[in-house]
Amino acid sequence: MALRVANSGYSTIAADAAFVIASVPPLSIKAEERVHRHNGMETTEAENRLLDQWQERWSSSQKGACTRTLIPDVAQWVKRRHGEPNFFLTQFLPGHGDFQKYLFRMQKTESENCRY
């Protein structure tokens, strides 16, 4: 689902990276936020807790290192007031796209060297 929200990323993008690129929190964290709000927690406090948990999960993830280098802070990315990820950005951020190194790793080309 996050890949669709993030504009057609490759299916090889790590789930944690896809959630961050799409600015969609993982369902388990979002469900916990809903429980807190249902139990009377202030909306702002529940959202801040969600972002803290998401950041902790993102920082400790074993996947998505390339994306994490470019988007280290989930809250800053999610709260940005400009731009939406398009097809090209969704491929660029995780390094999964029409890049020789990636295509070579996926055995779609014979060399990881630049075509040009």
XYZ file of N, CA and C in Angstrom:
348
model
N 0.814 -1.180 0.000
C 0.000 0.000 0.000
C 0.870 1.260 0.000
N 1.904 1.251 0.811
C 2.778 2.426 0.878
C 3.471 2.681 -0.451
N 3.803 1.612 -1.169
C 4.430 1.783 -2.487
C 3.488 2.505 -3.451
N 2.217 2.228 -3.379
C 1.241 2.899 -4.242
C 1.104 4.368 -3.865
N 1.095 4.641 -2.570
C 0.996 6.024 -2.104
C 2.235 6.804 -2.530
N 3.379 6.132 -2.530
C 4.646 6.781 -2.881
C 4.895 6.769 -4.386
N 3.871 6.616 -5.170
C 3.975 6.712 -6.624
C 4.792 5.615 -7.278
N 4.332 4.415 -7.194
C 4.863 3.302 -7.981
C 6.331 2.999 -7.749
N 6.730 2.876 -6.513
C 8.084 2.447 -6.239
C 8.251 0.977 -6.584
N 9.461 0.558 -6.785
C 9.734 -0.850 -7.072
C 9.346 -1.696 -5.865
N 8.916 -2.904 -6.102
C 8.490 -3.783 -5.008
C 9.663 -4.234 -4.145
N 10.874 -3.926 -4.562
C 12.051 -4.307 -3.776
C 12.394 -3.276 -2.697
N 11.680 -2.162 -2.653
C 11.920 -1.153 -1.622
C 11.511 -1.738 -0.272
N 12.344 -1.563 0.730
C 12.038 -2.051 2.077
C 10.756 -1.398 2.585
N 9.956 -2.167 3.291
C 8.672 -1.667 3.795
C 8.859 -0.422 4.656
N 9.844 -0.431 5.551
C 10.063 0.732 6.411
C 10.377 1.978 5.587
N 11.181 1.820 4.531
C 11.503 2.951 3.661
C 10.273 3.417 2.883
N 9.473 2.486 2.411
C 8.261 2.845 1.665
C 7.300 3.641 2.546
N 7.152 3.240 3.811
C 6.282 3.976 4.733
C 6.780 5.408 4.928
N 8.082 5.569 5.088
C 8.640 6.910 5.295
C 8.474 7.751 4.033
N 8.831 7.215 2.882
C 8.700 7.973 1.630
C 7.263 8.419 1.428
N 6.310 7.544 1.706
C 4.893 7.849 1.515
C 4.316 8.698 2.645
N 5.078 8.906 3.721
C 4.608 9.630 4.904
C 3.382 8.962 5.522
N 3.366 7.639 5.476
C 2.283 6.840 6.041
C 2.874 5.988 7.164
N 2.423 6.199 8.408
C 2.987 5.412 9.496
C 2.611 3.935 9.374
N 3.490 3.046 9.823
C 3.153 1.621 9.833
C 1.857 1.395 10.613
N 1.072 0.443 10.154
C -0.243 0.188 10.727
C -0.199 -0.098 12.220
N 0.791 -0.846 12.673
C 0.871 -1.180 14.101
C 1.042 0.075 14.957
N 1.832 1.022 14.480
C 2.058 2.265 15.224
C 0.818 3.155 15.144
N 0.195 3.212 13.975
C -1.024 4.011 13.809
C -2.146 3.463 14.686
N -2.276 2.146 14.777
C -3.306 1.532 15.621
C -3.090 1.893 17.086
N -1.843 1.880 17.503
C -1.534 2.238 18.887
C -1.889 3.697 19.158
N -1.639 4.560 18.197
C -1.991 5.980 18.341
C -3.506 6.127 18.488
N -4.262 5.369 17.708
C -5.728 5.421 17.792
C -6.217 4.967 19.164
N -5.601 3.943 19.711
C -5.968 3.463 21.048
C -5.735 4.558 22.080
N -4.572 5.224 21.995
C -4.270 6.301 22.939
C -5.300 7.425 22.831
N -5.651 7.798 21.611
C -6.646 8.863 21.416
C -8.012 8.425 21.931
N -8.370 7.176 21.705
C -9.652 6.657 22.188
C -9.704 6.656 23.709
N -8.570 6.436 24.337
C -8.499 6.409 25.801
C -8.324 7.795 26.418
N -8.475 8.845 25.611
C -8.495 10.201 26.149
C -7.222 11.005 26.012
N -6.195 10.457 25.396
C -4.952 11.217 25.224
C -5.199 12.348 24.229
N -4.612 13.494 24.490
C -4.708 14.629 23.569
C -4.183 14.231 22.194
N -4.806 14.746 21.159
C -4.426 14.407 19.783
C -2.964 14.732 19.515
N -2.531 15.909 19.925
C -1.141 16.323 19.692
C -0.165 15.396 20.388
N -0.472 15.041 21.617
C 0.405 14.136 22.370
C 0.458 12.752 21.721
N -0.704 12.257 21.274
C -0.759 10.949 20.610
C 0.034 10.973 19.312
N -0.080 12.066 18.544
C 0.672 12.188 17.291
C 2.166 12.262 17.552
N 2.556 13.003 18.581
C 3.979 13.092 18.933
C 4.526 11.735 19.351
N 3.735 10.980 20.097
C 4.152 9.637 20.510
C 4.312 8.740 19.283
N 3.357 8.849 18.339
C 3.441 8.081 17.092
C 4.744 8.396 16.362
N 5.059 9.688 16.223
C 6.285 10.079 15.526
C 7.531 9.579 16.252
N 7.505 9.617 17.585
C 8.655 9.114 18.358
C 8.847 7.614 18.145
N 7.747 6.859 18.183
C 7.839 5.409 17.976
C 8.284 5.097 16.553
N 7.741 5.839 15.604
C 8.106 5.630 14.203
C 9.574 5.940 14.001
N 10.065 7.027 14.598
C 11.480 7.395 14.478
C 12.371 6.310 15.068
N 11.966 5.788 16.219
C 12.749 4.719 16.861
C 12.815 3.492 15.948
N 11.677 3.136 15.382
C 11.638 1.988 14.469
C 12.482 2.257 13.228
N 12.398 3.463 12.679
C 13.148 3.832 11.484
C 14.645 3.839 11.762
N 15.046 4.390 12.885
C 16.469 4.467 13.230
C 17.093 3.104 13.468
N 16.302 2.158 13.966
C 16.848 0.835 14.276
C 16.607 -0.190 13.173
N 15.963 0.207 12.100
C 15.661 -0.722 11.006
C 16.950 -1.210 10.337
N 16.960 -2.484 9.991
C 18.101 -3.067 9.291
C 18.000 -2.826 7.788
N 16.866 -2.358 7.329
C 16.622 -2.135 5.898
C 16.472 -0.643 5.628
N 16.619 -0.265 4.380
C 16.386 1.122 3.979
C 17.514 2.077 4.294
N 18.739 1.592 4.350
C 19.881 2.435 4.738
C 20.074 3.623 3.796
N 19.898 3.408 2.512
C 20.072 4.497 1.541
C 19.032 5.589 1.797
N 17.789 5.201 1.990
C 16.722 6.162 2.261
C 16.951 6.854 3.601
N 17.391 6.114 4.601
C 17.632 6.688 5.931
C 18.748 7.725 5.888
N 19.708 7.540 5.006
C 20.769 8.530 4.852
C 20.197 9.860 4.354
N 19.229 9.774 3.452
C 18.619 10.979 2.875
C 17.473 11.533 3.706
N 16.777 10.663 4.439
C 15.664 11.074 5.301
C 15.913 10.500 6.696
N 16.791 11.131 7.469
C 17.076 10.588 8.797
C 15.985 10.901 9.826
N 15.254 11.996 9.634
C 14.266 12.449 10.610
C 12.853 12.303 10.044
N 12.111 11.335 10.564
C 10.760 11.058 10.075
C 9.854 12.273 10.261
N 9.865 12.885 11.436
C 8.976 14.011 11.718
C 9.220 15.170 10.756
N 10.468 15.481 10.506
C 10.786 16.572 9.589
C 10.277 16.258 8.179
N 10.412 15.023 7.743
C 9.947 14.621 6.414
C 8.418 14.674 6.328
N 7.754 14.129 7.336
C 6.292 14.052 7.330
C 5.663 15.443 7.436
N 6.283 16.327 8.197
C 5.708 17.659 8.425
C 6.137 18.703 7.387
N 6.898 18.304 6.388
C 7.328 19.270 5.379
C 6.096 19.892 4.725
N 6.219 21.096 4.266
C 5.084 21.809 3.688
C 5.185 21.960 2.179
N 6.058 21.215 1.574
C 6.219 21.337 0.124
C 6.518 19.967 -0.477
N 6.138 19.805 -1.701
C 6.505 18.637 -2.479
C 5.899 17.321 -2.036
N 5.565 16.531 -3.007
C 5.103 15.173 -2.797
C 6.035 14.260 -3.577
N 6.286 13.055 -3.072
C 7.159 12.152 -3.817
C 6.520 11.775 -5.153
N 7.269 11.939 -6.219
C 6.786 11.522 -7.529
C 7.486 10.226 -7.923
N 7.210 9.760 -9.109
C 7.767 8.505 -9.604
C 9.295 8.481 -9.488
N 9.946 9.558 -9.898
C 11.414 9.602 -9.924
C 12.011 9.693 -8.523
N 11.417 10.512 -7.669
C 11.915 10.638 -6.297
C 11.739 9.327 -5.535
N 10.631 8.633 -5.798
C 10.369 7.350 -5.150
C 11.412 6.311 -5.553
N 11.965 6.433 -6.736
C 13.037 5.523 -7.149
C 14.392 5.996 -6.626
N 14.593 7.302 -6.599
C 15.884 7.857 -6.188
C 16.172 7.639 -4.700
N 15.209 7.932 -3.838
C 15.446 7.880 -2.393
C 15.949 6.526 -1.904
N 15.350 5.414 -2.321
C 15.884 4.118 -1.869
C 16.981 3.564 -2.772
N 17.224 4.218 -3.925
C 18.225 3.711 -4.862
C 17.719 2.532 -5.668
N 16.410 2.359 -5.713
C 15.799 1.257 -6.465
C 15.086 1.841 -7.667
N 15.774 1.869 -8.773
C 15.191 2.430 -9.979
C 16.044 2.106 -11.180
N 15.978 2.945 -12.167
C 16.720 2.733 -13.402
C 18.167 3.207 -13.223
N 18.864 2.555 -12.304
C 20.255 2.862 -12.003
C 21.069 1.610 -12.295
N 22.166 1.775 -12.959
C 22.972 0.632 -13.379
C 23.344 -0.282 -12.212
N 23.752 0.306 -11.108
C 24.172 -0.516 -9.966
C 23.009 -1.380 -9.474
N 21.827 -0.795 -9.382
C 20.644 -1.547 -8.948
C 20.262 -2.594 -9.989
N 20.243 -2.200 -11.258
C 19.861 -3.138 -12.317
C 20.841 -4.308 -12.399
N 22.126 -4.031 -12.154
C 23.129 -5.098 -12.142
C 22.864 -6.058 -10.975
N 22.568 -5.515 -9.811
C 22.277 -6.340 -8.642
C 21.050 -7.225 -8.877
N 20.075 -6.709 -9.633
C 18.863 -7.472 -9.947
C 19.045 -8.361 -11.185
N 20.279 -8.398 -11.705
C 20.642 -9.215 -12.875
C 19.839 -8.829 -14.125
N 19.638 -7.512 -14.284
C 18.909 -7.002 -15.454
C 19.876 -6.380 -16.469
N 21.127 -6.260 -16.096
C 22.143 -5.710 -16.981
C 23.471 -6.422 -16.707
N 24.400 -6.347 -17.642
C 25.649 -7.084 -17.511
C 26.742 -6.324 -16.769
N 26.526 -5.029 -16.542
C 27.558 -4.240 -15.895
C 26.913 -3.208 -14.954
N 27.613 -2.910 -13.868
C 27.099 -1.870 -12.994
C 27.639 -0.486 -13.368
N 28.475 -0.441 -14.404
C 29.025 0.826 -14.866
C 27.979 1.654 -15.590
N 28.097 2.947 -15.487
C 27.164 3.871 -16.136
C 27.125 3.629 -17.648
N 25.946 3.668 -18.212
C 25.785 3.465 -19.656
C 26.443 4.559 -20.476
N 26.601 5.707 -19.908
C 27.093 6.851 -20.659
C 28.570 7.050 -20.441
